[in-house]
Short mmCIF file of C-alpha atoms in Angstrom, two decimals:
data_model
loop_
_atom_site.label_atom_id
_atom_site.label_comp_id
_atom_site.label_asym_id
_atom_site.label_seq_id
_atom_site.Cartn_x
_atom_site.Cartn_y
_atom_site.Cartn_z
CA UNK A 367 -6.61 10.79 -23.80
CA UNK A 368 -6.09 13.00 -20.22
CA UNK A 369 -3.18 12.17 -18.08
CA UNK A 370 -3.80 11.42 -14.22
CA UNK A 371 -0.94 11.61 -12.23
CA UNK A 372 -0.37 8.60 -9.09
CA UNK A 373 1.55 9.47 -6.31
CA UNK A 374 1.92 7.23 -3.29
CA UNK A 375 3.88 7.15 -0.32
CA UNK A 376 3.81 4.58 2.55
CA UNK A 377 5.44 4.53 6.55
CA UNK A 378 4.43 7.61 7.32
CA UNK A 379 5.14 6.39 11.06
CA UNK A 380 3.13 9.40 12.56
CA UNK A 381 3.42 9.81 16.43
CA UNK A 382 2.78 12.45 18.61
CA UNK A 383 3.81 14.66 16.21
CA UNK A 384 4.74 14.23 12.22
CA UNK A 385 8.27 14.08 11.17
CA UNK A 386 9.82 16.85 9.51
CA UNK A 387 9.77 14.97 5.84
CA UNK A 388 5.83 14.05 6.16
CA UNK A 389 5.82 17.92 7.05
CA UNK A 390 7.88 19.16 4.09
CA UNK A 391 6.36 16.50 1.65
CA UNK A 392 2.51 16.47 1.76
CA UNK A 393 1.28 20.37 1.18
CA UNK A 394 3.77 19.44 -2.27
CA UNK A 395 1.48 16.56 -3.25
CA UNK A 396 -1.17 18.98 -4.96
CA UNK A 397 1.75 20.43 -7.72
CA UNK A 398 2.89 16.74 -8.35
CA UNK A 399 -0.45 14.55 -8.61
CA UNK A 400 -3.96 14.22 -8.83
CA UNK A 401 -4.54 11.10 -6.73
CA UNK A 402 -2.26 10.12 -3.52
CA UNK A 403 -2.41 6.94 -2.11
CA UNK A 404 -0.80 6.12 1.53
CA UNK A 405 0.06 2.40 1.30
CA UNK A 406 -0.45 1.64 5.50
CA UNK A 407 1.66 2.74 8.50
CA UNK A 408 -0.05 5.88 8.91
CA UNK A 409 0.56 5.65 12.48
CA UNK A 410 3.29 4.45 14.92
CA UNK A 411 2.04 2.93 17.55
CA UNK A 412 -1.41 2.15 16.44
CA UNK A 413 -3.27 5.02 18.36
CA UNK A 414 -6.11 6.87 17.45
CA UNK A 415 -4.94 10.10 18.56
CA UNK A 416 -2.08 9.56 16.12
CA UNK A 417 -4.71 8.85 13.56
CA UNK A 418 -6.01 12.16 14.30
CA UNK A 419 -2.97 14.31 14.02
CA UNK A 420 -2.34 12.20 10.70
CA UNK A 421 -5.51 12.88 9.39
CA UNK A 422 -5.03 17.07 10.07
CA UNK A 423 -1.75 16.37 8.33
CA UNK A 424 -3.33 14.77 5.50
CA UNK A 425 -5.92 16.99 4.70
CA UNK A 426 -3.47 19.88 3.81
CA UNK A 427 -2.66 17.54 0.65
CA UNK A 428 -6.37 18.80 -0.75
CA UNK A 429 -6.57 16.05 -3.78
CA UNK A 430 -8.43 12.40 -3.19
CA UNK A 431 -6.06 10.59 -0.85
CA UNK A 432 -6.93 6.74 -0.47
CA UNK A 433 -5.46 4.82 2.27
CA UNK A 434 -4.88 0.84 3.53
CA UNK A 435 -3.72 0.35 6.98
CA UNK A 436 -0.64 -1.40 8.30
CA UNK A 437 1.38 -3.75 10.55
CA UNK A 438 2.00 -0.55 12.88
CA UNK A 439 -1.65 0.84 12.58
CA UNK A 440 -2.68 -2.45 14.38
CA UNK A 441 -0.64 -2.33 17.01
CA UNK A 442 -2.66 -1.70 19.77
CA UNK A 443 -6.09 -3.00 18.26
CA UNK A 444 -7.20 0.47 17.41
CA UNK A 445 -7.87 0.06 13.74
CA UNK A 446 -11.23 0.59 13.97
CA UNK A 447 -10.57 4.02 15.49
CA UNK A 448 -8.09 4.98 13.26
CA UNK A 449 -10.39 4.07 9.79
CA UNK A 450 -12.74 6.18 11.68
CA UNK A 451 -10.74 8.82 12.39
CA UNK A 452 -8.75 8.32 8.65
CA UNK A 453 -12.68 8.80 6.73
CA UNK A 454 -13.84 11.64 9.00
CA UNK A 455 -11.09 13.40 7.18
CA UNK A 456 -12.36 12.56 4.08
CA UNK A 457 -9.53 9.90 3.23
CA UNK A 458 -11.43 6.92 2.04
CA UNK A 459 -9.66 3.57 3.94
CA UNK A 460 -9.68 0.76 1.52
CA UNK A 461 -10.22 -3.03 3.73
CA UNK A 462 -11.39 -5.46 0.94
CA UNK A 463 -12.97 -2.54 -0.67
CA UNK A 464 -12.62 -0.02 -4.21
CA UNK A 465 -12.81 3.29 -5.27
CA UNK A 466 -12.63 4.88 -8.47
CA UNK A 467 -11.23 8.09 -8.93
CA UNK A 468 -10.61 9.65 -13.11
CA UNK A 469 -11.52 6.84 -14.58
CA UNK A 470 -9.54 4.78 -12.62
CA UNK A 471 -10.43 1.80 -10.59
CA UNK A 472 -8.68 0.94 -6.93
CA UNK A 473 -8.89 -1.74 -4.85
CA UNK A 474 -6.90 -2.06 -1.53
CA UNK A 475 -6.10 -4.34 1.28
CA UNK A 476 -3.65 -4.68 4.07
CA UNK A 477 -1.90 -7.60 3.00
CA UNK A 478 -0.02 -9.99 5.16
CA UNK A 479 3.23 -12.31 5.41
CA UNK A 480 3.86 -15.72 4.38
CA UNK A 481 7.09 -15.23 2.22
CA UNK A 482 7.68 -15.92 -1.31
CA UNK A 483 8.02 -18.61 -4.16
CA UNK A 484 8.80 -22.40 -3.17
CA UNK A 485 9.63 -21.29 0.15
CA UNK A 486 6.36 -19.86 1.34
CA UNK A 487 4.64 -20.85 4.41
CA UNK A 488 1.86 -23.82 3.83
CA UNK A 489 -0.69 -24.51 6.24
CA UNK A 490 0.99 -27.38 7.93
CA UNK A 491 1.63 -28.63 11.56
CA UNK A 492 0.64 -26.56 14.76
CA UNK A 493 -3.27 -24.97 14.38
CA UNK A 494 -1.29 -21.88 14.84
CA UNK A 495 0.67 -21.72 11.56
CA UNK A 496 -2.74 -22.49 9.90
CA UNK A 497 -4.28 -19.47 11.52
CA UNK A 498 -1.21 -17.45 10.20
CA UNK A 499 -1.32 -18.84 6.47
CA UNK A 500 -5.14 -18.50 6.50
CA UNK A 501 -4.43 -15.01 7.23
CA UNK A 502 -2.56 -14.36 4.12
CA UNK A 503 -4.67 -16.21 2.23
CA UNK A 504 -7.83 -14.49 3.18
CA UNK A 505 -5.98 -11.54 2.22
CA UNK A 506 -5.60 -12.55 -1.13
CA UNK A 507 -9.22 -13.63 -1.54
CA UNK A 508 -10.07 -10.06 -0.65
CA UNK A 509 -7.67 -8.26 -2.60
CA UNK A 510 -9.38 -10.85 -5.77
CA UNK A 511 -12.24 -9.92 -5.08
CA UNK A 512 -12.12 -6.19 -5.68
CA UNK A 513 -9.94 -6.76 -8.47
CA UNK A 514 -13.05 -8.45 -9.56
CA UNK A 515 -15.86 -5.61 -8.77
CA UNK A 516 -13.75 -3.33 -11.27
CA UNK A 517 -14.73 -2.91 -14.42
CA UNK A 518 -11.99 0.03 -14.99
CA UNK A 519 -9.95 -0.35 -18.21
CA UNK A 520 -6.75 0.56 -15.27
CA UNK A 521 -7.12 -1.16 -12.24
CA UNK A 522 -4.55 0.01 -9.30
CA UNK A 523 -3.51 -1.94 -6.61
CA UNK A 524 -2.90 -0.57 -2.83
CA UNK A 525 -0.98 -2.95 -0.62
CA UNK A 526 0.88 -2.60 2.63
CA UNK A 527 2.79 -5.91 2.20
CA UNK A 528 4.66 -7.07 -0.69
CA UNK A 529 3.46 -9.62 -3.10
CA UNK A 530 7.14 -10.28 -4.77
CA UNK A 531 10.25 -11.10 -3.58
CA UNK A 532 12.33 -8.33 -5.31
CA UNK A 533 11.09 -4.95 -3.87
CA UNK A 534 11.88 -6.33 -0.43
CA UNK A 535 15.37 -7.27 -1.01
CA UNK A 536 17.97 -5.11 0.60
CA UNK A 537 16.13 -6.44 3.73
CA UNK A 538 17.75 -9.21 5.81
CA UNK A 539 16.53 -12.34 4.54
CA UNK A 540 15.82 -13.88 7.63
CA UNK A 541 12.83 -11.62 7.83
CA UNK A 542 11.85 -11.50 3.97
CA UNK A 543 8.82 -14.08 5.01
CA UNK A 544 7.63 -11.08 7.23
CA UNK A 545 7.20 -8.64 4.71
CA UNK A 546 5.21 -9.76 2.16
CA UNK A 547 3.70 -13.08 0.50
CA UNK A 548 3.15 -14.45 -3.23
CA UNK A 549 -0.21 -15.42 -2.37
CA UNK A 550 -0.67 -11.47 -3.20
CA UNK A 551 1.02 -11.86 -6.36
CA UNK A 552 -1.78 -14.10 -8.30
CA UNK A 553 -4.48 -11.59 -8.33
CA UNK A 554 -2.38 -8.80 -9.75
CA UNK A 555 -1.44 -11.20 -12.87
CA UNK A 556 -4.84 -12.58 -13.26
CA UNK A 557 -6.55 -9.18 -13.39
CA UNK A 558 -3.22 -7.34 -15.38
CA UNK A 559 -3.49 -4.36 -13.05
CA UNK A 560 -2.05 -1.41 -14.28
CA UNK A 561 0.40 -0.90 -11.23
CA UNK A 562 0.57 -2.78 -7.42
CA UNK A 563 1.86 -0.34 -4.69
CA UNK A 564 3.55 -1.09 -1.65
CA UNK A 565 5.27 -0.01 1.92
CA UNK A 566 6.41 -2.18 4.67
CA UNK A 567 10.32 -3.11 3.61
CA UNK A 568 12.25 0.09 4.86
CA UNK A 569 15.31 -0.83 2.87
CA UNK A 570 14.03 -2.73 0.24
CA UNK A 571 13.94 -1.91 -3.54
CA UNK A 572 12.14 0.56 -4.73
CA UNK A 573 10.61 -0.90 -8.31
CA UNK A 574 10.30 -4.62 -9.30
CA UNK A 575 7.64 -7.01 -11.46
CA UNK A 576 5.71 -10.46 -10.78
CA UNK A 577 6.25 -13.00 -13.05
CA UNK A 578 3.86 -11.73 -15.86
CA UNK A 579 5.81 -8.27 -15.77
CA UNK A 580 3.18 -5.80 -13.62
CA UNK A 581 5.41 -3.46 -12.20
CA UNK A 582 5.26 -3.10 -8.34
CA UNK A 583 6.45 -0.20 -6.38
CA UNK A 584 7.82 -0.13 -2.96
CA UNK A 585 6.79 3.44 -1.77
CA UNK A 586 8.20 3.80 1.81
CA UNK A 587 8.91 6.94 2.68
CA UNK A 588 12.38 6.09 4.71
CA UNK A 589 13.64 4.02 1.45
CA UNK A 590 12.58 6.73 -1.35
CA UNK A 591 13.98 9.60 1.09
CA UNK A 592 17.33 7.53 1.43
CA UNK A 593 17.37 6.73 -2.04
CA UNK A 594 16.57 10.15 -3.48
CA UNK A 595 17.02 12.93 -1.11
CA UNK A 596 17.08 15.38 -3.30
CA UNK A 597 13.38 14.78 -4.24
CA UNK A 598 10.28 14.16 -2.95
CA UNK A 599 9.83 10.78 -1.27
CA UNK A 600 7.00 9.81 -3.06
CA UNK A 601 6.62 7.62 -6.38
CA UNK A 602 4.70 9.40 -9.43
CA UNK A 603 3.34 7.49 -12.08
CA UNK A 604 1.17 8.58 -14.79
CA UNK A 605 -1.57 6.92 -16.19
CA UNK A 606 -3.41 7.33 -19.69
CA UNK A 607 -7.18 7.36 -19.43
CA UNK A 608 -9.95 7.73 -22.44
CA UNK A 609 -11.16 11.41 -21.89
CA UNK A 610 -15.19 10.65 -22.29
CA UNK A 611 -16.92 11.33 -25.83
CA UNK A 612 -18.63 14.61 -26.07
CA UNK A 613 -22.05 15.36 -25.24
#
């Protein structure tokens, strides 16, 4: 068996310049893991040019970095620029799509609201709350589906929103539906990924489980830097793979 090491970090927030902690953290990334992941917000405002200056940041972290856009990187309908300007970097933008990096298989997707348990949103009423449920569910149909392409004994989930209720409490609850939906739950439990990660809820909790016990991680970089400032706000986990047989 060979160890690879996980890190992942989400809300980077990058404007017109990084902050001082995105500064500090990501040259460290190469002594801690073998894989990052950046679980959306890369950007502030949704800009390209931000996009730019976050991809010069990220490319100082010299391992694989995988990526999934956020709330904030859609601001100002510049997505498409900014997964441009993310993969001319060399950091591969997971939409609906997989990678597999060590042995290890990763599928990402944005994510989107809804809220959680009995109390999420149906498709009911005004064609507009349709469009909004149909959202999340489409979401969740993607993030299936490349679940489903992996044939990976560790699959790896990369979300921006959460898909339980208990990494995003700490947040008011007026806004939990906002941050996350259990329609993102079901596919982690059906295909027993190995770990879900997550950003989004700035003072949520930082480690919780769906119902069949996968752990989820919030990785936001304002919540592990609060929580922990003595250390590195990232999240490291490491992951067993079969080293392959001998020639």
């Amino acid at each position: 068996m060979s160890i690879v090491r996980i890190a992942a970090i989400a809300d980077l927030h990058i404007g017109k310049t990084p902050s001082a902690a995105v500064q500090a953290l990501l040259p460290r990334v190469p002594d801690l893991a073998d894989v990052l992941l950046v679980c959306g917000d890369v950007t502030h405002h949704g800009r390209v040019e931000e996009a730019e200056i976050a991809a010069r940041e990220l490319k100082r972290v010299r391992v694989p970095v995988l990526a999934v856009l956020g709330n904030h990187d859609f601001h100002a309908d510049q997505q498409e620029g900014i997964d441009a300007a993310l993969s001319n970097a060399g950091i591969q933008v997971l939409d609906g799509e997989t990678a597999e990096l060590f042995g290890i298989g990763f599928a990402g997707v944005k994510g989107f609201a809804t809220g959680f348990g009995l109390r999420v949103l149906e498709p009911w009423g005004e064609s507009i709350v349709k469009q909004f449920v149909h959202e999340a569910v489409n979401e969740s149909l993607r993030l299936e589906s490349a679940l489903a392409r992996l044939s990976t004994p560790h699959r790896i989930a990369l979300l921006h929103y959460s898909p339980i209720r208990e990494t995003v409490e700490g947040e008011p609850p007026e806004i939990h539906a906002f941050l996350g939906s259990s329609r993102l739950e079901e596919p982690l439990n059906r295909y027993r990924v190995t770990a879900a990660f997550h950003g989004h809820a700035h003072h949520g909790q930082p480690e919780g489980r769906t119902s069949t016990g996968i752990p989820v991680y919030n990785v936001s970089l304002p919540l592990l830097a609060a929580l922990r400032p003595e250390q590195p706000p990232l999240r490291v986990i490491e992951v067993d793979v079969e080293a392959p047989a001998a020639p």
